[in-house]
Amino acid sequence: MDFDITLILLGLPVAFVLGWVASRMDLRQLRLENRQAPKAYFKGLNFLLNEQQDQAIDAFIEAVQNDPDTSELHFALGNLFRRRGEYERAVRVHQHLLSRGDLSQDDRHRAQHALALDYLKAGLLDRAEDALLKLEGSRFEAQSRLALLANYERSRDWPNAAIIAQKLETSGQGSFKGRLSHYLCEQAADACTAKDEAKAQSLLEHAISTAPHAARPRMDLARLQYQQGHAAEAFATLMDAITAAPAAIALMAAPLVQYAVNSGQGGAALEHLKSLYSEVRSLDLLDAIVALEAASGDATASARDWYARHLEKEPSLVAAAKWIAGEKLEHEQFHPQVQRALDHAVKPLTRYRCAACGFEAKQHFWQCPGCQAWDSYPARRVEEL
């Protein structure tokens, strides 16, 4: 059969047209996909700015499905899951990122840091520790060490917390001497519980040398000495503490009375507290002075005089309630009811308040139970702030 060149000539234009149509269809599809991905991304961003996190998550999931290789969308999605408390889904997103072979070293460290935060928020402290330790030497090193420090504090692992705090101080992240002294005091408390008083004393002496102007180490050492039956040593240690940390005198006033009375040094303590009260008008200091005068045999009228003089200088409902407690009223039969009402009213005023988060407590804490901040409780009652 003869080859007909006419068919070829007719077929070339048809093939060209079909190829052109196919290329236009592919280009149109590509443009559609490129429009859909940014649209989903910006839609998610808009939802996020309007604090509509559920809709933002749906939009970002759609964007990730359109372009699964975009790492930034994965990071955004994982962070949203963590903020929503969906820690298992956040972990899966960040683990998927870490499993990718095309991820840059910096993004790998970033994903590792995000994964560690997922574990921390989920309360998986062991996994969080492992993830954070892998960030040594990365640009997330300082952040990971701070997270590790919080992790160790939360689990009361004081030796490891001390190691991380020392590293942070060495790297120029600030002074951690105060925290280091608290860690030593916590270890000393554990040693006291285990009846190892020699170890506790050694740890407290180390804490004093670490932070010479901190109140807690000397206060804890004085308490230990008193428990060992050395009231005179305890009194001397607490007097040193007042000199080293005068701002904490209110916390030391009550134990100072106890140590002074039992060591026969009530007179010296009373004179010293009176001189301090002329500079620091603290209710705890005032109570200590009244207690020492009572121990020395002074009448109750002397106590009322102290509270009256305090009211002349400071308007205090607490001092007024204590003054009225020893006063004879015209209708004395109503005194118990009035006193109960006053005592109830002043209770909130005698609490301590965290300066970082506002958490209030009946007792003073070195570390806030609410926000975990150290030394955030002033040594003054709510009424005195």
GROMACS .gro file of C-alpha atoms in nm:
model
  385
    1MET     CA    1   0.000   0.000   0.000
    2ASP     CA    2   0.134   0.347  -0.092
    3PHE     CA    3   0.222   0.584   0.194
    4ASP     CA    4  -0.012   0.883   0.186
    5ILE     CA    5   0.174   1.199   0.294
    6THR     CA    6  -0.154   1.388   0.296
    7LEU     CA    7  -0.255   1.214   0.622
    8ILE     CA    8   0.064   1.330   0.787
    9LEU     CA    9   0.010   1.686   0.675
   10LEU     CA   10  -0.345   1.677   0.807
   11GLY     CA   11  -0.241   1.509   1.134
   12LEU     CA   12   0.030   1.761   1.228
   13PRO     CA   13  -0.209   2.052   1.289
   14VAL     CA   14  -0.444   1.823   1.488
   15ALA     CA   15  -0.157   1.701   1.709
   16PHE     CA   16  -0.041   2.057   1.764
   17VAL     CA   17  -0.389   2.168   1.868
   18LEU     CA   18  -0.430   1.874   2.108
   19GLY     CA   19  -0.089   1.942   2.263
   20TRP     CA   20  -0.171   2.308   2.307
   21VAL     CA   21  -0.506   2.225   2.469
   22ALA     CA   22  -0.340   1.976   2.705
   23SER     CA   23  -0.073   2.224   2.807
   24ARG     CA   24  -0.334   2.490   2.874
   25MET     CA   25  -0.533   2.248   3.087
   26ASP     CA   26  -0.221   2.156   3.294
   27LEU     CA   27  -0.132   2.523   3.336
   28ARG     CA   28  -0.485   2.603   3.443
   29GLN     CA   29  -0.479   2.320   3.700
   30LEU     CA   30  -0.144   2.440   3.833
   31ARG     CA   31  -0.269   2.794   3.868
   32LEU     CA   32  -0.582   2.667   4.045
   33GLU     CA   33  -0.375   2.469   4.296
   34ASN     CA   34  -0.141   2.763   4.354
   35ARG     CA   35  -0.441   2.985   4.421
   36GLN     CA   36  -0.604   2.734   4.655
   37ALA     CA   37  -0.300   2.686   4.882
   38PRO     CA   38  -0.242   3.055   4.959
   39LYS     CA   39  -0.614   3.109   4.991
   40ALA     CA   40  -0.642   2.837   5.256
   41TYR     CA   41  -0.332   2.972   5.431
   42PHE     CA   42  -0.457   3.331   5.446
   43LYS     CA   43  -0.800   3.212   5.549
   44GLY     CA   44  -0.641   3.027   5.840
   45LEU     CA   45  -0.438   3.333   5.930
   46ASN     CA   46  -0.751   3.545   5.932
   47PHE     CA   47  -0.927   3.300   6.161
   48LEU     CA   48  -0.625   3.295   6.390
   49LEU     CA   49  -0.616   3.675   6.418
   50ASN     CA   50  -0.985   3.670   6.507
   51GLU     CA   51  -0.915   3.406   6.775
   52GLN     CA   52  -1.128   3.147   6.591
   53GLN     CA   53  -0.888   2.860   6.650
   54ASP     CA   54  -1.117   2.577   6.539
   55GLN     CA   55  -1.172   2.734   6.198
   56ALA     CA   56  -0.801   2.823   6.174
   57ILE     CA   57  -0.703   2.461   6.232
   58ASP     CA   58  -0.943   2.342   5.959
   59ALA     CA   59  -0.801   2.598   5.716
   60PHE     CA   60  -0.439   2.505   5.791
   61ILE     CA   61  -0.517   2.134   5.755
   62GLU     CA   62  -0.659   2.211   5.410
   63ALA     CA   63  -0.345   2.410   5.324
   64VAL     CA   64  -0.117   2.126   5.438
   65GLN     CA   65  -0.314   1.876   5.229
   66ASN     CA   66  -0.269   2.097   4.921
   67ASP     CA   67   0.105   2.132   4.985
   68PRO     CA   68   0.233   1.863   5.227
   69ASP     CA   69   0.595   1.970   5.181
   70THR     CA   70   0.545   2.318   5.332
   71SER     CA   71   0.715   2.303   5.671
   72GLU     CA   72   0.589   2.644   5.788
   73LEU     CA   73   0.229   2.526   5.765
   74HIS     CA   74   0.318   2.221   5.972
   75PHE     CA   75   0.474   2.441   6.238
   76ALA     CA   76   0.168   2.665   6.245
   77LEU     CA   77  -0.066   2.366   6.266
   78GLY     CA   78   0.136   2.200   6.542
   79ASN     CA   79   0.145   2.520   6.749
   80LEU     CA   80  -0.230   2.560   6.711
   81PHE     CA   81  -0.290   2.204   6.829
   82ARG     CA   82  -0.071   2.272   7.135
   83ARG     CA   83  -0.255   2.593   7.218
   84ARG     CA   84  -0.583   2.405   7.192
   85GLY     CA   85  -0.459   2.140   7.432
   86GLU     CA   86  -0.460   1.871   7.161
   87TYR     CA   87  -0.110   1.758   7.253
   88GLU     CA   88  -0.126   1.418   7.085
   89ARG     CA   89  -0.203   1.577   6.747
   90ALA     CA   90   0.068   1.840   6.801
   91VAL     CA   91   0.320   1.564   6.874
   92ARG     CA   92   0.223   1.379   6.555
   93VAL     CA   93   0.270   1.692   6.344
   94HIS     CA   94   0.614   1.768   6.486
   95GLN     CA   95   0.724   1.403   6.471
   96HIS     CA   96   0.622   1.399   6.104
   97LEU     CA   97   0.841   1.704   6.046
   98LEU     CA   98   1.138   1.535   6.215
   99SER     CA   99   1.092   1.225   5.997
  100ARG     CA  100   1.133   1.425   5.675
  101GLY     CA  101   1.470   1.385   5.509
  102ASP     CA  102   1.456   1.718   5.324
  103LEU     CA  103   1.429   1.930   5.641
  104SER     CA  104   1.712   2.176   5.704
  105GLN     CA  105   1.918   2.144   6.022
  106ASP     CA  106   1.772   2.466   6.163
  107ASP     CA  107   1.413   2.352   6.095
  108ARG     CA  108   1.498   2.015   6.249
  109HIS     CA  109   1.609   2.189   6.568
  110ARG     CA  110   1.296   2.402   6.555
  111ALA     CA  111   1.076   2.094   6.524
  112GLN     CA  112   1.267   1.928   6.810
  113HIS     CA  113   1.205   2.232   7.029
  114ALA     CA  114   0.836   2.236   6.938
  115LEU     CA  115   0.809   1.865   7.018
  116ALA     CA  116   0.971   1.923   7.358
  117LEU     CA  117   0.714   2.194   7.432
  118ASP     CA  118   0.435   1.953   7.335
  119TYR     CA  119   0.565   1.699   7.585
  120LEU     CA  120   0.602   1.964   7.857
  121LYS     CA  121   0.246   2.086   7.811
  122ALA     CA  122   0.120   1.728   7.812
  123GLY     CA  123   0.303   1.659   8.139
  124LEU     CA  124   0.530   1.394   7.982
  125LEU     CA  125   0.837   1.518   8.168
  126ASP     CA  126   1.072   1.229   8.082
  127ARG     CA  127   1.007   1.263   7.710
  128ALA     CA  128   1.036   1.641   7.736
  129GLU     CA  129   1.374   1.606   7.906
  130ASP     CA  130   1.506   1.376   7.631
  131ALA     CA  131   1.382   1.615   7.361
  132LEU     CA  132   1.533   1.921   7.529
  133LEU     CA  133   1.872   1.759   7.584
  134LYS     CA  134   1.901   1.705   7.208
  135LEU     CA  135   1.900   2.083   7.156
  136GLU     CA  136   2.241   2.140   7.316
  137GLY     CA  137   2.456   2.339   7.074
  138SER     CA  138   2.160   2.464   6.868
  139ARG     CA  139   2.016   2.815   6.855
  140PHE     CA  140   1.746   2.689   7.091
  141GLU     CA  141   2.003   2.598   7.357
  142ALA     CA  142   1.920   2.883   7.598
  143GLN     CA  143   1.544   2.828   7.563
  144SER     CA  144   1.583   2.453   7.608
  145ARG     CA  145   1.792   2.502   7.922
  146LEU     CA  146   1.531   2.733   8.073
  147ALA     CA  147   1.263   2.475   7.992
  148LEU     CA  148   1.482   2.201   8.140
  149LEU     CA  149   1.527   2.410   8.453
  150ALA     CA  150   1.150   2.446   8.491
  151ASN     CA  151   1.114   2.074   8.422
  152TYR     CA  152   1.364   1.977   8.693
  153GLU     CA  153   1.207   2.218   8.940
  154ARG     CA  154   0.865   2.075   8.868
  155SER     CA  155   0.989   1.722   8.933
  156ARG     CA  156   1.195   1.842   9.234
  157ASP     CA  157   1.517   1.714   9.079
  158TRP     CA  158   1.733   1.972   9.259
  159PRO     CA  159   2.081   1.838   9.166
  160ASN     CA  160   2.005   1.847   8.792
  161ALA     CA  161   1.833   2.183   8.831
  162ALA     CA  162   2.153   2.316   8.989
  163ILE     CA  163   2.362   2.189   8.696
  164ILE     CA  164   2.139   2.364   8.441
  165ALA     CA  165   2.126   2.685   8.648
  166GLN     CA  166   2.505   2.689   8.663
  167LYS     CA  167   2.525   2.644   8.284
  168LEU     CA  168   2.281   2.930   8.230
  169GLU     CA  169   2.481   3.160   8.455
  170THR     CA  170   2.809   3.063   8.287
  171SER     CA  171   2.660   3.136   7.943
  172GLY     CA  172   2.559   3.488   8.053
  173GLN     CA  173   2.184   3.431   8.088
  174GLY     CA  174   2.172   3.618   8.419
  175SER     CA  175   2.243   3.548   8.785
  176PHE     CA  176   2.105   3.223   8.922
  177LYS     CA  177   2.277   3.235   9.263
  178GLY     CA  178   1.948   3.291   9.441
  179ARG     CA  179   1.794   2.984   9.277
  180LEU     CA  180   2.105   2.778   9.347
  181SER     CA  181   2.076   2.863   9.717
  182HIS     CA  182   1.709   2.759   9.712
  183TYR     CA  183   1.801   2.426   9.551
  184LEU     CA  184   2.054   2.363   9.826
  185CYS     CA  185   1.794   2.453  10.091
  186GLU     CA  186   1.547   2.211   9.932
  187GLN     CA  187   1.809   1.936   9.941
  188ALA     CA  188   1.883   2.024  10.303
  189ALA     CA  189   1.512   1.988  10.385
  190ASP     CA  190   1.514   1.642  10.225
  191ALA     CA  191   1.823   1.553  10.429
  192CYS     CA  192   1.647   1.664  10.749
  193THR     CA  193   1.351   1.444  10.661
  194ALA     CA  194   1.596   1.155  10.620
  195LYS     CA  195   1.744   1.240  10.966
  196ASP     CA  196   2.081   1.328  10.810
  197GLU     CA  197   2.137   1.654  10.998
  198ALA     CA  198   2.511   1.669  10.923
  199LYS     CA  199   2.442   1.668  10.548
  200ALA     CA  200   2.166   1.925  10.592
  201GLN     CA  201   2.398   2.161  10.779
  202SER     CA  202   2.668   2.123  10.514
  203LEU     CA  203   2.419   2.202  10.237
  204LEU     CA  204   2.288   2.508  10.422
  205GLU     CA  205   2.639   2.642  10.479
  206HIS     CA  206   2.704   2.595  10.106
  207ALA     CA  207   2.382   2.785  10.033
  208ILE     CA  208   2.497   3.075  10.254
  209SER     CA  209   2.829   3.097  10.070
  210THR     CA  210   2.647   3.078   9.733
  211ALA     CA  211   2.406   3.365   9.814
  212PRO     CA  212   2.539   3.558  10.116
  213HIS     CA  213   2.254   3.811  10.111
  214ALA     CA  214   1.972   3.556  10.087
  215ALA     CA  215   1.749   3.519  10.393
  216ARG     CA  216   1.640   3.158  10.358
  217PRO     CA  217   1.969   2.967  10.408
  218ARG     CA  218   2.043   3.136  10.742
  219MET     CA  219   1.681   3.104  10.856
  220ASP     CA  220   1.682   2.732  10.774
  221LEU     CA  221   2.019   2.686  10.945
  222ALA     CA  222   1.893   2.864  11.258
  223ARG     CA  223   1.589   2.636  11.265
  224LEU     CA  224   1.812   2.329  11.232
  225GLN     CA  225   2.038   2.450  11.515
  226TYR     CA  226   1.736   2.512  11.737
  227GLN     CA  227   1.600   2.163  11.665
  228GLN     CA  228   1.939   2.024  11.767
  229GLY     CA  229   1.904   2.202  12.102
  230HIS     CA  230   2.143   2.489  12.027
  231ALA     CA  231   1.916   2.787  12.097
  232ALA     CA  232   2.206   3.033  12.145
  233GLU     CA  233   2.360   2.936  11.810
  234ALA     CA  234   2.022   2.962  11.644
  235PHE     CA  235   1.975   3.311  11.790
  236ALA     CA  236   2.319   3.423  11.667
  237THR     CA  237   2.255   3.281  11.319
  238LEU     CA  238   1.922   3.461  11.294
  239MET     CA  239   2.078   3.788  11.407
  240ASP     CA  240   2.331   3.747  11.126
  241ALA     CA  241   2.041   3.684  10.888
  242ILE     CA  242   1.879   4.014  10.991
  243THR     CA  243   2.204   4.194  10.908
  244ALA     CA  244   2.246   4.011  10.574
  245ALA     CA  245   1.882   4.040  10.460
  246PRO     CA  246   1.710   4.325  10.650
  247ALA     CA  247   1.418   4.327  10.404
  248ALA     CA  248   1.310   3.987  10.540
  249ILE     CA  249   1.302   4.094  10.907
  250ALA     CA  250   0.926   4.035  10.923
  251LEU     CA  251   0.978   3.665  10.844
  252MET     CA  252   1.245   3.633  11.114
  253ALA     CA  253   1.066   3.816  11.395
  254ALA     CA  254   0.858   3.526  11.533
  255PRO     CA  255   1.138   3.264  11.539
  256LEU     CA  256   1.375   3.526  11.685
  257VAL     CA  257   1.145   3.560  11.986
  258GLN     CA  258   1.148   3.184  12.037
  259TYR     CA  259   1.527   3.152  12.008
  260ALA     CA  260   1.590   3.459  12.226
  261VAL     CA  261   1.362   3.347  12.508
  262ASN     CA  262   1.505   2.994  12.514
  263SER     CA  263   1.864   3.117  12.507
  264GLY     CA  264   1.809   3.381  12.777
  265GLN     CA  265   1.871   3.673  12.540
  266GLY     CA  266   1.524   3.823  12.537
  267GLY     CA  267   1.644   4.164  12.655
  268ALA     CA  268   1.904   4.200  12.380
  269ALA     CA  269   1.655   4.084  12.117
  270LEU     CA  270   1.391   4.329  12.244
  271GLU     CA  271   1.623   4.629  12.221
  272HIS     CA  272   1.736   4.528  11.874
  273LEU     CA  273   1.380   4.480  11.747
  274LYS     CA  274   1.272   4.816  11.890
  275SER     CA  275   1.549   4.990  11.701
  276LEU     CA  276   1.448   4.807  11.381
  277TYR     CA  277   1.080   4.896  11.430
  278SER     CA  278   1.167   5.266  11.428
  279GLU     CA  279   1.282   5.213  11.066
  280VAL     CA  280   1.051   4.931  10.948
  281ARG     CA  281   0.692   4.951  11.072
  282SER     CA  282   0.604   4.586  11.027
  283LEU     CA  283   0.313   4.418  11.203
  284ASP     CA  284   0.514   4.097  11.249
  285LEU     CA  285   0.794   4.298  11.405
  286LEU     CA  286   0.541   4.471  11.632
  287ASP     CA  287   0.397   4.132  11.740
  288ALA     CA  288   0.749   4.013  11.821
  289ILE     CA  289   0.814   4.318  12.040
  290VAL     CA  290   0.484   4.265  12.224
  291ALA     CA  291   0.566   3.895  12.273
  292LEU     CA  292   0.912   3.973  12.413
  293GLU     CA  293   0.771   4.233  12.652
  294ALA     CA  294   0.511   3.981  12.766
  295ALA     CA  295   0.786   3.723  12.820
  296SER     CA  296   0.977   3.973  13.032
  297GLY     CA  297   0.671   4.025  13.258
  298ASP     CA  298   0.526   4.354  13.124
  299ALA     CA  299   0.150   4.408  13.161
  300THR     CA  300  -0.095   4.368  12.873
  301ALA     CA  301  -0.145   4.744  12.876
  302SER     CA  302   0.202   4.779  12.729
  303ALA     CA  303   0.094   4.569  12.428
  304ARG     CA  304  -0.212   4.789  12.372
  305ASP     CA  305   0.011   5.095  12.386
  306TRP     CA  306   0.231   4.953  12.111
  307TYR     CA  307  -0.067   4.888  11.884
  308ALA     CA  308  -0.208   5.235  11.960
  309ARG     CA  309   0.124   5.398  11.867
  310HIS     CA  310   0.132   5.192  11.550
  311LEU     CA  311  -0.215   5.321  11.455
  312GLU     CA  312  -0.092   5.677  11.496
  313LYS     CA  313   0.161   5.615  11.219
  314GLU     CA  314  -0.008   5.350  11.004
  315PRO     CA  315  -0.385   5.300  10.944
  316SER     CA  316  -0.412   4.927  11.014
  317LEU     CA  317  -0.727   4.724  11.067
  318VAL     CA  318  -0.514   4.434  11.193
  319ALA     CA  319  -0.351   4.650  11.462
  320ALA     CA  320  -0.691   4.797  11.553
  321ALA     CA  321  -0.838   4.449  11.602
  322LYS     CA  322  -0.548   4.352  11.829
  323TRP     CA  323  -0.582   4.671  12.030
  324ILE     CA  324  -0.957   4.623  12.079
  325ALA     CA  325  -0.896   4.261  12.189
  326GLY     CA  326  -0.748   4.386  12.516
  327GLU     CA  327  -0.974   4.689  12.562
  328LYS     CA  328  -1.279   4.714  12.786
  329LEU     CA  329  -1.583   4.833  12.593
  330GLU     CA  330  -1.883   5.021  12.730
  331HIS     CA  331  -2.107   4.728  12.639
  332GLU     CA  332  -1.866   4.451  12.725
  333GLN     CA  333  -2.129   4.181  12.668
  334PHE     CA  334  -2.101   4.246  12.293
  335HIS     CA  335  -1.723   4.232  12.288
  336PRO     CA  336  -1.695   3.864  12.174
  337GLN     CA  337  -1.926   3.923  11.877
  338VAL     CA  338  -1.743   4.240  11.776
  339GLN     CA  339  -1.407   4.068  11.812
  340ARG     CA  340  -1.516   3.773  11.597
  341ALA     CA  341  -1.635   4.010  11.325
  342LEU     CA  342  -1.308   4.202  11.333
  343ASP     CA  343  -1.097   3.886  11.328
  344HIS     CA  344  -1.294   3.759  11.030
  345ALA     CA  345  -1.248   4.090  10.849
  346VAL     CA  346  -0.871   4.104  10.900
  347LYS     CA  347  -0.798   3.748  10.790
  348PRO     CA  348  -0.754   3.835  10.419
  349LEU     CA  349  -0.529   4.126  10.519
  350THR     CA  350  -0.282   3.899  10.698
  351ARG     CA  351  -0.212   3.687  10.390
  352TYR     CA  352   0.092   3.703  10.163
  353ARG     CA  353   0.049   3.786   9.795
  354CYS     CA  354   0.272   3.680   9.505
  355ALA     CA  355   0.401   3.985   9.318
  356ALA     CA  356   0.419   3.785   8.994
  357CYS     CA  357   0.071   3.629   8.969
  358GLY     CA  358  -0.125   3.761   9.267
  359PHE     CA  359  -0.169   3.420   9.431
  360GLU     CA  360  -0.249   3.469   9.802
  361ALA     CA  361  -0.161   3.233  10.084
  362LYS     CA  362  -0.176   3.225  10.463
  363GLN     CA  363   0.195   3.145  10.483
  364HIS     CA  364   0.500   3.284  10.310
  365PHE     CA  365   0.642   3.075  10.024
  366TRP     CA  366   0.990   3.097   9.874
  367GLN     CA  367   0.847   2.958   9.550
  368CYS     CA  368   0.495   3.056   9.449
  369PRO     CA  369   0.261   2.753   9.430
  370GLY     CA  370   0.067   2.930   9.155
  371CYS     CA  371   0.323   3.051   8.901
  372GLN     CA  372   0.634   2.870   9.034
  373ALA     CA  373   0.830   3.199   9.055
  374TRP     CA  374   1.107   3.218   9.315
  375ASP     CA  375   1.123   3.496   9.577
  376SER     CA  376   0.805   3.653   9.441
  377TYR     CA  377   0.638   3.685   9.784
  378PRO     CA  378   0.726   4.009   9.963
  379ALA     CA  379   0.800   3.966  10.333
  380ARG     CA  380   0.500   4.184  10.414
  381ARG     CA  381   0.132   4.112  10.463
  382VAL     CA  382  -0.134   4.219  10.214
  383GLU     CA  383  -0.239   4.511  10.435
  384GLU     CA  384   0.117   4.646  10.435
  385LEU     CA  385   0.171   4.638  10.058
   0.00000   0.00000   0.00000
